[in-house]
Coordinates of N, CA and C in Angstrom, one line a residue:
M274 N 119.9 102.2 107.2 CA 119.1 101.0 106.8 C 119.0 100.0 107.9
A275 N 117.9 99.3 108.0 CA 117.8 98.3 109.1 C 118.7 97.1 108.8
E276 N 119.1 96.6 109.9 CA 119.9 95.3 109.9 C 119.0 94.3 109.4
N277 N 119.5 93.4 108.5 CA 118.6 92.4 107.8 C 118.5 91.1 108.7
V278 N 117.8 91.1 109.7 CA 117.6 89.9 110.6 C 116.7 88.9 109.9
T279 N 117.0 87.6 110.1 CA 116.2 86.6 109.5 C 115.6 85.6 110.5
P280 N 114.5 85.0 110.2 CA 113.9 84.0 111.2 C 114.7 82.8 111.5
Y281 N 115.5 82.3 110.6 CA 116.2 81.0 110.8 C 117.7 81.3 110.5
K282 N 118.4 81.3 111.6 CA 119.8 81.7 111.5 C 120.7 80.7 110.8
N283 N 120.3 79.4 110.8 CA 121.2 78.4 110.2 C 120.8 78.1 108.8
Q284 N 120.0 78.9 108.2 CA 119.6 78.6 106.8 C 120.3 79.6 105.8
Q285 N 120.5 79.1 104.6 CA 121.2 79.9 103.6 C 120.1 80.6 102.7
A286 N 118.9 80.3 102.9 CA 117.8 81.0 102.1 C 117.8 82.5 102.4
T287 N 117.3 83.2 101.4 CA 117.1 84.7 101.6 C 116.1 85.0 102.6
K288 N 116.2 86.3 103.1 CA 115.2 86.7 104.1 C 113.8 86.5 103.6
K289 N 113.6 86.8 102.3 CA 112.2 86.7 101.7 C 111.7 85.3 101.8
E290 N 112.6 84.3 101.4 CA 112.2 82.9 101.4 C 112.0 82.4 102.8
Q291 N 112.8 82.9 103.8 CA 112.6 82.5 105.2 C 111.3 83.0 105.8
V292 N 111.0 84.3 105.4 CA 109.8 84.9 105.9 C 108.5 84.1 105.4
A293 N 108.6 83.7 104.1 CA 107.5 83.0 103.5 C 107.3 81.6 104.3
T294 N 108.5 81.0 104.5 CA 108.4 79.7 105.2 C 107.9 79.8 106.6
M295 N 108.4 80.9 107.3 CA 107.9 81.1 108.7 C 106.4 81.3 108.8
F296 N 105.9 82.2 107.9 CA 104.4 82.4 107.9 C 103.6 81.2 107.5
N297 N 104.2 80.4 106.6 CA 103.5 79.2 106.2 C 103.4 78.3 107.4
N298 N 104.5 78.2 108.2 CA 104.6 77.4 109.4 C 103.6 77.8 110.5
I299 N 103.4 79.1 110.7 CA 102.5 79.6 111.8 C 101.1 80.0 111.4
S300 N 100.8 79.8 110.1 CA 99.6 80.4 109.6 C 98.3 79.9 110.3
K301 N 98.3 78.7 110.8 CA 97.1 78.1 111.4 C 96.9 78.7 112.8
T302 N 97.9 79.1 113.5 CA 97.8 79.7 114.8 C 98.0 81.2 114.9
Y303 N 98.3 81.8 113.7 CA 98.7 83.2 113.7 C 97.6 84.1 114.3
D304 N 96.4 84.0 113.9 CA 95.3 84.9 114.4 C 95.1 84.8 115.9
F305 N 95.1 83.5 116.3 CA 94.9 83.3 117.8 C 96.0 83.9 118.6
L306 N 97.2 83.7 118.2 CA 98.4 84.2 118.9 C 98.5 85.7 118.8
N307 N 98.1 86.3 117.7 CA 98.1 87.8 117.6 C 97.2 88.4 118.6
H308 N 96.0 87.9 118.7 CA 95.0 88.5 119.7 C 95.4 88.1 121.1
F309 N 95.9 86.9 121.3 CA 96.2 86.5 122.6 C 97.4 87.2 123.2
L310 N 98.5 87.3 122.4 CA 99.7 88.0 122.9 C 99.5 89.5 123.1
S311 N 98.6 90.1 122.3 CA 98.4 91.5 122.4 C 97.3 91.9 123.4
L312 N 96.6 90.8 123.9 CA 95.5 91.0 124.8 C 94.3 91.6 124.0
G313 N 94.3 91.4 122.7 CA 93.2 92.0 121.9 C 93.4 93.4 121.5
I314 N 94.5 94.1 122.0 CA 94.7 95.5 121.7 C 95.1 95.7 120.2
D315 N 95.6 94.6 119.5 CA 96.0 94.8 118.1 C 94.7 95.1 117.3
I316 N 93.5 94.7 117.7 CA 92.3 95.1 117.0 C 92.1 96.6 117.0
I317 N 92.3 97.1 118.2 CA 92.1 98.6 118.4 C 93.1 99.4 117.6
W318 N 94.3 98.9 117.5 CA 95.4 99.6 116.8 C 95.0 99.5 115.3
R319 N 94.5 98.4 114.8 CA 94.1 98.3 113.4 C 93.0 99.3 113.0
K320 N 92.1 99.4 113.9 CA 91.0 100.4 113.7 C 91.5 101.8 113.6
K321 N 92.4 102.2 114.5 CA 92.9 103.5 114.6 C 93.7 103.8 113.3
A322 N 94.4 102.8 112.8 CA 95.2 103.0 111.5 C 94.3 103.2 110.3
I323 N 93.3 102.4 110.3 CA 92.3 102.5 109.1 C 91.6 103.8 109.1
K324 N 91.3 104.3 110.3 CA 90.6 105.6 110.4 C 91.4 106.8 109.9
E325 N 92.7 106.6 109.7 CA 93.5 107.6 109.0 C 93.0 107.9 107.6
L326 N 92.3 106.9 107.0 CA 91.8 107.0 105.6 C 90.3 107.5 105.5
L327 N 89.7 107.7 106.7 CA 88.3 108.1 106.6 C 88.0 109.3 105.8
K328 N 88.8 110.4 105.9 CA 88.6 111.6 105.2 C 88.8 111.4 103.7
D329 N 89.7 110.4 103.4 CA 90.1 110.2 102.0 C 89.1 109.4 101.2
Q330 N 88.4 108.5 101.9 CA 87.4 107.6 101.3 C 87.9 106.9 100.1
P331 N 89.0 106.2 100.2 CA 89.5 105.4 99.1 C 88.6 104.3 98.6
Q332 N 88.5 104.2 97.3 CA 87.6 103.1 96.7 C 88.4 101.9 96.3
Y333 N 89.6 102.1 95.9 CA 90.4 100.9 95.5 C 91.7 100.9 96.4
I334 N 91.8 99.8 97.2 CA 92.9 99.7 98.2 C 93.7 98.5 98.0
L335 N 95.0 98.7 98.1 CA 95.9 97.5 98.1 C 96.4 97.3 99.6
D336 N 96.2 96.1 100.1 CA 96.7 95.7 101.4 C 97.9 94.9 101.2
V337 N 99.1 95.4 101.5 CA 100.4 94.7 101.3 C 100.7 93.9 102.5
A338 N 101.3 92.7 102.3 CA 101.5 91.8 103.4 C 100.2 91.5 104.2
T339 N 99.2 91.2 103.4 CA 97.8 91.1 104.0 C 97.7 89.9 105.0
G340 N 98.5 88.9 104.9 CA 98.4 87.8 105.9 C 97.1 87.1 105.8
T341 N 96.4 87.0 106.9 CA 95.1 86.3 107.0 C 94.0 87.3 106.7
G342 N 94.3 88.6 106.4 CA 93.3 89.5 105.9 C 92.7 90.4 107.0
D343 N 93.1 90.3 108.3 CA 92.4 91.1 109.3 C 92.4 92.6 109.1
F344 N 93.5 93.1 108.6 CA 93.5 94.6 108.4 C 92.5 95.0 107.3
A345 N 92.5 94.1 106.2 CA 91.6 94.4 105.1 C 90.1 94.3 105.5
F346 N 89.8 93.3 106.3 CA 88.4 93.2 106.8 C 88.0 94.4 107.6
E347 N 88.9 94.9 108.4 CA 88.6 96.1 109.2 C 88.3 97.3 108.3
A348 N 89.2 97.3 107.2 CA 89.0 98.4 106.2 C 87.7 98.3 105.5
L349 N 87.3 97.1 105.2 CA 86.0 96.9 104.5 C 84.9 97.4 105.4
D350 N 84.9 97.1 106.7 CA 83.9 97.5 107.6 C 83.8 99.0 107.8
I351 N 85.0 99.7 107.9 CA 85.1 101.1 108.3 C 85.0 102.0 107.1
L352 N 85.6 101.6 106.0 CA 85.7 102.5 104.8 C 84.7 102.2 103.7
K353 N 84.2 101.0 103.7 CA 83.3 100.6 102.6 C 83.8 100.9 101.2
P354 N 85.0 100.4 100.9 CA 85.5 100.7 99.5 C 84.9 99.7 98.5
K355 N 85.1 100.0 97.2 CA 84.6 99.1 96.2 C 85.4 97.9 96.1
K356 N 86.7 98.0 96.4 CA 87.5 96.8 96.2 C 88.8 96.9 97.0
I357 N 89.2 95.8 97.6 CA 90.5 95.6 98.3 C 91.2 94.4 97.7
I358 N 92.4 94.6 97.3 CA 93.3 93.5 96.9 C 94.4 93.3 97.9
G359 N 94.5 92.1 98.4 CA 95.5 91.8 99.4 C 96.6 90.9 98.8
V360 N 97.9 91.3 99.1 CA 99.0 90.6 98.5 C 99.9 90.1 99.7
D361 N 100.3 88.8 99.5 CA 101.2 88.3 100.6 C 102.2 87.3 99.9
I362 N 103.3 87.1 100.6 CA 104.3 86.1 100.1 C 104.1 84.7 100.6
S363 N 103.1 84.5 101.6 CA 102.9 83.2 102.2 C 101.6 82.7 101.7
Q364 N 101.6 81.5 101.0 CA 100.4 80.9 100.6 C 99.6 80.4 101.8
G365 N 100.3 79.9 102.8 CA 99.6 79.4 104.0 C 98.7 80.5 104.6
M366 N 99.2 81.7 104.7 CA 98.4 82.8 105.3 C 97.2 83.1 104.4
L367 N 97.5 83.1 103.1 CA 96.4 83.5 102.1 C 95.3 82.4 102.1
N368 N 95.7 81.2 102.4 CA 94.6 80.1 102.4 C 93.7 80.4 103.6
I369 N 94.2 80.9 104.7 CA 93.3 81.3 105.8 C 92.5 82.5 105.4
A370 N 93.1 83.5 104.8 CA 92.3 84.6 104.3 C 91.2 84.3 103.4
D371 N 91.5 83.3 102.4 CA 90.5 82.9 101.5 C 89.3 82.2 102.2
E372 N 89.6 81.4 103.2 CA 88.5 80.8 104.0 C 87.6 81.9 104.7
K373 N 88.3 82.9 105.2 CA 87.5 84.0 105.8 C 86.6 84.7 104.8
I374 N 87.2 85.0 103.6 CA 86.5 85.7 102.6 C 85.2 85.0 102.2
I375 N 85.4 83.7 102.0 CA 84.2 82.8 101.6 C 83.2 82.8 102.8
K376 N 83.7 82.6 104.0 CA 82.8 82.5 105.1 C 82.0 83.8 105.4
R377 N 82.7 84.9 105.1 CA 82.0 86.2 105.3 C 81.3 86.8 104.1
N378 N 81.4 86.0 103.0 CA 80.7 86.4 101.8 C 81.2 87.7 101.2
K379 N 82.6 87.9 101.2 CA 83.2 89.1 100.7 C 84.0 89.0 99.4
S380 N 83.7 87.9 98.7 CA 84.5 87.6 97.4 C 84.4 88.8 96.4
E381 N 83.3 89.5 96.4 CA 83.2 90.5 95.3 C 84.0 91.8 95.7
V382 N 84.3 92.0 97.0 CA 85.0 93.2 97.3 C 86.4 93.0 97.9
F383 N 86.8 91.7 98.1 CA 88.1 91.4 98.7 C 88.7 90.2 98.0
E384 N 89.8 90.3 97.4 CA 90.5 89.2 96.9 C 92.0 89.2 97.3
V385 N 92.6 88.0 97.4 CA 94.0 88.0 97.8 C 94.8 87.3 96.7
R386 N 96.1 87.7 96.6 CA 97.0 87.1 95.6 C 98.3 86.9 96.2
L387 N 98.9 85.8 95.8 CA 100.3 85.5 96.2 C 101.2 86.4 95.4
G388 N 102.1 87.1 96.1 CA 103.0 88.0 95.4 C 104.1 88.6 96.3
D389 N 105.1 89.2 95.7 CA 106.2 89.8 96.4 C 105.8 91.3 96.7
S390 N 105.9 91.6 98.0 CA 105.5 93.0 98.4 C 106.5 94.0 97.9
E391 N 107.7 93.6 97.5 CA 108.7 94.5 97.0 C 108.7 94.6 95.5
K392 N 107.9 93.8 94.9 CA 107.8 93.8 93.4 C 106.4 93.6 93.0
L393 N 105.5 94.6 93.3 CA 104.1 94.5 93.1 C 103.7 94.4 91.7
L394 N 102.8 93.4 91.4 CA 102.5 93.2 90.0 C 101.2 94.0 89.6
F395 N 101.3 95.3 89.7 CA 100.3 96.2 89.4 C 100.9 97.4 88.6
D396 N 100.0 98.0 87.8 CA 100.5 99.2 87.0 C 100.7 100.4 88.0
D397 N 101.5 101.4 87.5 CA 101.6 102.6 88.2 C 100.3 103.3 88.4
H398 N 100.1 104.0 89.5 CA 98.9 104.9 89.7 C 97.6 104.0 89.7
T399 N 97.6 102.9 90.4 CA 96.4 102.0 90.4 C 95.5 102.2 91.6
F400 N 96.0 102.5 92.7 CA 95.2 102.4 94.0 C 95.1 103.8 94.6
D401 N 93.9 104.0 95.3 CA 93.7 105.2 96.0 C 94.4 105.2 97.4
A402 N 94.7 104.0 97.9 CA 95.4 103.9 99.2 C 96.1 102.5 99.2
V403 N 97.2 102.5 99.9 CA 98.0 101.3 100.2 C 98.1 101.2 101.7
T404 N 97.8 100.0 102.2 CA 97.9 99.8 103.7 C 98.9 98.6 103.9
V405 N 99.5 98.7 105.1 CA 100.3 97.5 105.6 C 100.2 97.5 107.1
A406 N 100.0 96.3 107.6 CA 100.0 96.1 109.1 C 101.0 95.1 109.5
Y407 N 102.0 95.5 110.2 CA 103.0 94.6 110.7 C 103.7 93.9 109.6
G408 N 104.0 94.5 108.5 CA 104.6 93.8 107.4 C 105.9 94.4 106.9
V409 N 106.1 95.7 107.0 CA 107.3 96.3 106.4 C 108.6 95.9 107.1
R410 N 108.5 95.5 108.4 CA 109.8 95.1 109.0 C 110.3 93.8 108.5
N411 N 109.4 93.1 107.8 CA 109.7 91.8 107.2 C 110.3 91.9 105.8
F412 N 110.3 93.1 105.2 CA 110.8 93.3 103.9 C 112.3 93.0 103.8
E413 N 112.7 92.4 102.8 CA 114.2 92.1 102.6 C 114.9 93.4 102.3
N414 N 114.2 94.2 101.4 CA 114.8 95.5 101.0 C 113.7 96.6 101.4
L415 N 113.8 97.2 102.5 CA 112.7 98.1 103.0 C 112.5 99.2 102.1
E416 N 113.6 99.9 101.7 CA 113.4 101.1 100.8 C 112.7 100.7 99.5
K417 N 113.1 99.6 98.9 CA 112.6 99.1 97.6 C 111.1 98.9 97.8
G418 N 110.7 98.2 98.9 CA 109.3 97.9 99.1 C 108.4 99.1 99.3
V419 N 108.9 100.0 100.1 CA 108.2 101.3 100.4 C 108.1 102.1 99.1
A420 N 109.1 102.1 98.3 CA 109.1 102.8 97.0 C 108.1 102.2 96.0
D421 N 108.0 100.9 96.0 CA 107.1 100.2 95.1 C 105.6 100.5 95.5
M422 N 105.4 100.6 96.8 CA 104.0 101.0 97.3 C 103.7 102.3 96.7
L423 N 104.6 103.3 96.8 CA 104.4 104.6 96.3 C 104.1 104.6 94.8
R424 N 104.8 103.7 94.0 CA 104.6 103.6 92.6 C 103.2 103.3 92.2
V425 N 102.5 102.3 92.9 CA 101.2 101.9 92.6 C 100.1 102.8 93.1
L426 N 100.5 103.8 93.9 CA 99.5 104.7 94.4 C 99.1 105.7 93.3
K427 N 97.9 106.2 93.3 CA 97.5 107.3 92.4 C 98.0 108.6 93.0
P428 N 98.3 109.6 92.2 CA 98.6 110.9 92.7 C 97.6 111.4 93.7
G429 N 98.1 111.8 94.9 CA 97.2 112.2 96.0 C 96.7 111.0 96.8
G430 N 97.1 109.8 96.5 CA 96.7 108.6 97.3 C 97.6 108.6 98.5
K431 N 97.1 107.8 99.5 CA 97.8 107.8 100.8 C 98.2 106.4 101.2
A432 N 99.4 106.3 101.8 CA 99.8 105.0 102.4 C 99.7 105.1 103.9
V433 N 99.2 104.0 104.5 CA 99.0 103.9 105.9 C 99.8 102.6 106.4
I434 N 100.7 102.8 107.2 CA 101.6 101.7 107.6 C 101.5 101.6 109.2
L435 N 101.1 100.4 109.6 CA 101.0 100.2 111.1 C 102.2 99.2 111.4
E436 N 103.0 99.6 112.4 CA 104.2 98.7 112.7 C 104.6 98.9 114.1
F437 N 105.2 97.8 114.7 CA 105.7 97.9 116.0 C 106.8 98.9 116.1
S438 N 107.0 99.6 117.2 CA 108.1 100.5 117.4 C 108.7 100.2 118.8
K439 N 109.6 101.0 119.2 CA 110.3 100.8 120.4 C 110.0 101.9 121.5
P440 N 109.3 101.5 122.5 CA 109.0 102.6 123.5 C 110.3 103.0 124.2
K441 N 110.3 104.2 124.7 CA 111.6 104.7 125.3 C 111.4 105.1 126.7
A442 N 110.2 105.3 127.2 CA 109.9 105.7 128.6 C 109.9 104.6 129.6
F443 N 110.5 104.9 130.7 CA 110.5 103.9 131.9 C 109.1 104.0 132.5
P444 N 108.4 102.9 132.9 CA 108.9 101.5 132.8 C 108.4 100.7 131.6
I445 N 107.7 101.4 130.7 CA 107.1 100.8 129.5 C 108.2 100.0 128.7
K446 N 109.3 100.7 128.5 CA 110.4 100.1 127.8 C 110.8 98.8 128.4
Q447 N 111.1 98.8 129.7 CA 111.6 97.6 130.3 C 110.5 96.4 130.3
L448 N 109.3 96.8 130.6 CA 108.2 95.8 130.5 C 108.0 95.2 129.1
Y449 N 108.0 96.1 128.2 CA 107.9 95.7 126.8 C 109.0 94.8 126.3
N450 N 110.2 95.1 126.7 CA 111.4 94.3 126.3 C 111.3 92.9 127.0
F451 N 110.9 92.9 128.2 CA 110.8 91.6 128.9 C 109.7 90.7 128.3
Y452 N 108.6 91.3 128.0 CA 107.5 90.6 127.4 C 107.8 90.1 126.0
F453 N 108.4 90.9 125.2 CA 108.7 90.6 123.8 C 109.9 89.5 123.7
H454 N 110.8 89.6 124.6 CA 112.0 88.8 124.5 C 111.9 87.4 125.3
Y455 N 111.0 87.4 126.2 CA 110.8 86.2 127.1 C 109.4 85.5 127.0
I456 N 108.4 86.3 127.2 CA 107.0 85.8 127.2 C 106.6 85.4 125.8
T457 N 106.7 86.3 124.9 CA 106.2 86.0 123.5 C 106.9 84.8 122.9
P458 N 108.2 84.6 122.9 CA 108.8 83.4 122.3 C 108.3 82.1 123.0
T459 N 108.2 82.2 124.3 CA 107.7 81.0 125.1 C 106.3 80.6 124.7
I460 N 105.4 81.5 124.7 CA 104.0 81.2 124.3 C 103.9 80.8 122.8
G461 N 104.7 81.5 122.0 CA 104.7 81.2 120.6 C 105.2 79.8 120.3
K462 N 106.2 79.4 121.0 CA 106.7 78.0 120.8 C 105.7 77.0 121.2
I463 N 104.9 77.2 122.3 CA 103.9 76.3 122.8 C 102.8 76.1 121.8
F464 N 102.3 77.2 121.3 CA 101.1 77.1 120.4 C 101.4 76.9 118.9
S465 N 102.5 77.5 118.4 CA 102.8 77.5 117.0 C 103.8 76.4 116.6
K466 N 104.5 75.8 117.5 CA 105.5 74.8 117.3 C 106.7 75.4 116.4
D467 N 106.8 76.7 116.3 CA 107.9 77.3 115.6 C 108.5 78.4 116.5
A468 N 109.4 78.0 117.3 CA 110.0 78.9 118.3 C 110.8 80.1 117.6
S469 N 111.3 79.8 116.4 CA 112.1 80.8 115.7 C 111.3 82.0 115.3
A470 N 110.0 81.7 114.9 CA 109.1 82.8 114.4 C 108.9 83.8 115.5
Y471 N 108.8 83.4 116.8 CA 108.5 84.3 117.8 C 109.7 84.8 118.5
S472 N 110.9 84.3 118.2 CA 112.2 84.9 118.6 C 112.5 86.0 117.6
Y473 N 112.2 85.7 116.3 CA 112.4 86.6 115.2 C 111.6 87.9 115.4
L474 N 110.4 87.8 116.0 CA 109.5 89.0 116.2 C 110.3 90.1 116.9
P475 N 110.8 89.9 118.2 CA 111.5 91.0 118.8 C 112.7 91.5 118.1
E476 N 113.4 90.5 117.5 CA 114.7 90.9 116.7 C 114.3 91.8 115.5
S477 N 113.3 91.5 114.8 CA 112.9 92.3 113.7 C 112.4 93.7 114.1
V478 N 111.7 93.7 115.2 CA 111.3 95.0 115.7 C 112.5 95.9 116.2
E479 N 113.4 95.2 116.8 CA 114.6 95.9 117.3 C 115.4 96.5 116.1
A480 N 115.5 95.7 115.0 CA 116.2 96.2 113.8 C 115.5 97.2 113.0
F481 N 114.2 97.3 113.1 CA 113.4 98.2 112.3 C 113.7 99.7 112.6
P482 N 113.9 100.5 111.6 CA 114.2 102.0 111.8 C 112.9 102.7 112.1
D483 N 112.5 102.8 113.3 CA 111.2 103.3 113.6 C 111.2 104.8 113.8
G484 N 110.0 105.4 114.0 CA 109.9 106.9 114.3 C 110.4 107.7 113.1
S485 N 111.2 108.7 113.4 CA 111.6 109.7 112.4 C 112.5 109.0 111.3
R486 N 113.2 108.0 111.7 CA 114.1 107.3 110.7 C 113.2 106.7 109.6
F487 N 112.1 106.2 110.0 CA 111.2 105.6 108.9 C 110.5 106.7 108.1
T488 N 110.1 107.8 108.7 CA 109.5 108.8 107.9 C 110.5 109.5 107.0
D489 N 111.7 109.5 107.5 CA 112.8 110.0 106.6 C 113.0 109.1 105.4
L490 N 112.9 107.8 105.6 CA 113.0 106.9 104.5 C 111.8 107.1 103.5
M491 N 110.6 107.3 104.1 CA 109.5 107.6 103.2 C 109.6 108.8 102.4
K492 N 110.2 109.9 103.0 CA 110.4 111.1 102.3 C 111.5 110.9 101.2
K493 N 112.5 110.1 101.5 CA 113.6 109.9 100.6 C 113.1 109.2 99.3
V494 N 112.1 108.3 99.4 CA 111.6 107.7 98.1 C 110.5 108.4 97.5
G495 N 110.0 109.5 98.1 CA 109.1 110.4 97.4 C 107.8 110.7 98.1
Y496 N 107.5 110.2 99.3 CA 106.2 110.5 99.9 C 106.2 111.9 100.5
K497 N 105.1 112.5 100.5 CA 104.9 113.9 101.0 C 104.0 113.8 102.3
D498 N 104.0 114.9 103.1 CA 103.2 115.0 104.3 C 103.3 113.7 105.2
T499 N 104.5 113.3 105.4 CA 104.7 112.1 106.2 C 104.5 112.4 107.6
K500 N 103.9 111.4 108.3 CA 103.6 111.6 109.8 C 103.8 110.3 110.5
C501 N 104.2 110.4 111.8 CA 104.3 109.2 112.6 C 103.5 109.5 113.9
R502 N 102.5 108.6 114.1 CA 101.6 108.7 115.3 C 101.9 107.5 116.2
P503 N 102.6 107.7 117.3 CA 102.8 106.6 118.3 C 101.5 106.2 119.0
L504 N 101.4 104.9 119.3 CA 100.3 104.4 120.0 C 100.8 103.6 121.2
A505 N 100.0 103.6 122.3 CA 100.3 102.8 123.5 C 101.7 103.1 124.0
F506 N 102.1 104.3 124.2 CA 103.4 104.7 124.8 C 104.5 104.4 123.8
G507 N 104.2 104.2 122.5 CA 105.3 103.9 121.6 C 105.5 102.5 121.3
I508 N 104.6 101.6 121.7 CA 104.7 100.2 121.4 C 104.5 99.9 119.9
C509 N 103.6 100.8 119.4 CA 103.2 100.7 118.0 C 103.2 102.1 117.4
S510 N 103.3 102.2 116.1 CA 103.2 103.5 115.4 C 102.4 103.4 114.1
I511 N 101.7 104.5 113.8 CA 101.0 104.6 112.5 C 101.8 105.6 111.7
Y512 N 102.2 105.2 110.5 CA 102.9 106.1 109.6 C 102.0 106.4 108.4
T513 N 102.0 107.6 108.0 CA 101.2 108.0 106.8 C 102.1 108.8 105.9
G514 N 101.8 108.7 104.6 CA 102.4 109.5 103.6 C 101.6 109.6 102.4
V515 N 101.7 110.7 101.6 CA 100.9 111.0 100.5 C 101.7 111.0 99.2
K516 N 101.2 110.6 98.1 CA 101.9 110.6 96.8 C 101.6 112.0 96.2

């Protein structure tokens, strides 16, 4: 199991509470920094992950840790589902998502709700697909969260999880570590005014059980046909599993 790193080392609050506070703090600059720090490549990664569902054509999708809704908006464009519900623990992030939904006139097909990703307030077998982009490493109890996503999937439904991973090949590994540990926190501090959030990012990626360790966890809680597809020399990975 992953080491439970937290954003704020000197706080007694739970990881869940700290993650909510962190995202509330950075919500207004989150989208800008995401695209800036990744040089826009995060958009390409999201599209690749969503295309894992093209053959399945899911009509009802749950987007866990939806944040400001970018992953869900890409899914709407590519998959054309009847409905996407986004759930997130941070009201600040959801406020930004709501603004986008209204601006893009998507209220009929996309709604967001405040909620705990590890205790989803939906019935068993509700969704054709469950998606998560850069959210599972923030779970307080990773196994519990991944298992609850399986619970709300319909039989035959698919989970698609996009998450940072750790490249192993020289020199990508060394460049990645330098960028993540030095450049990212510095830029994050300048623009977001929350240095801890962007120091937590590399720490949470380092602690996350990526690759086969994560697909093993997915199998353990009951997913079938689990796969890991590394992107960009292993900087990021797409995980899929079927109920």
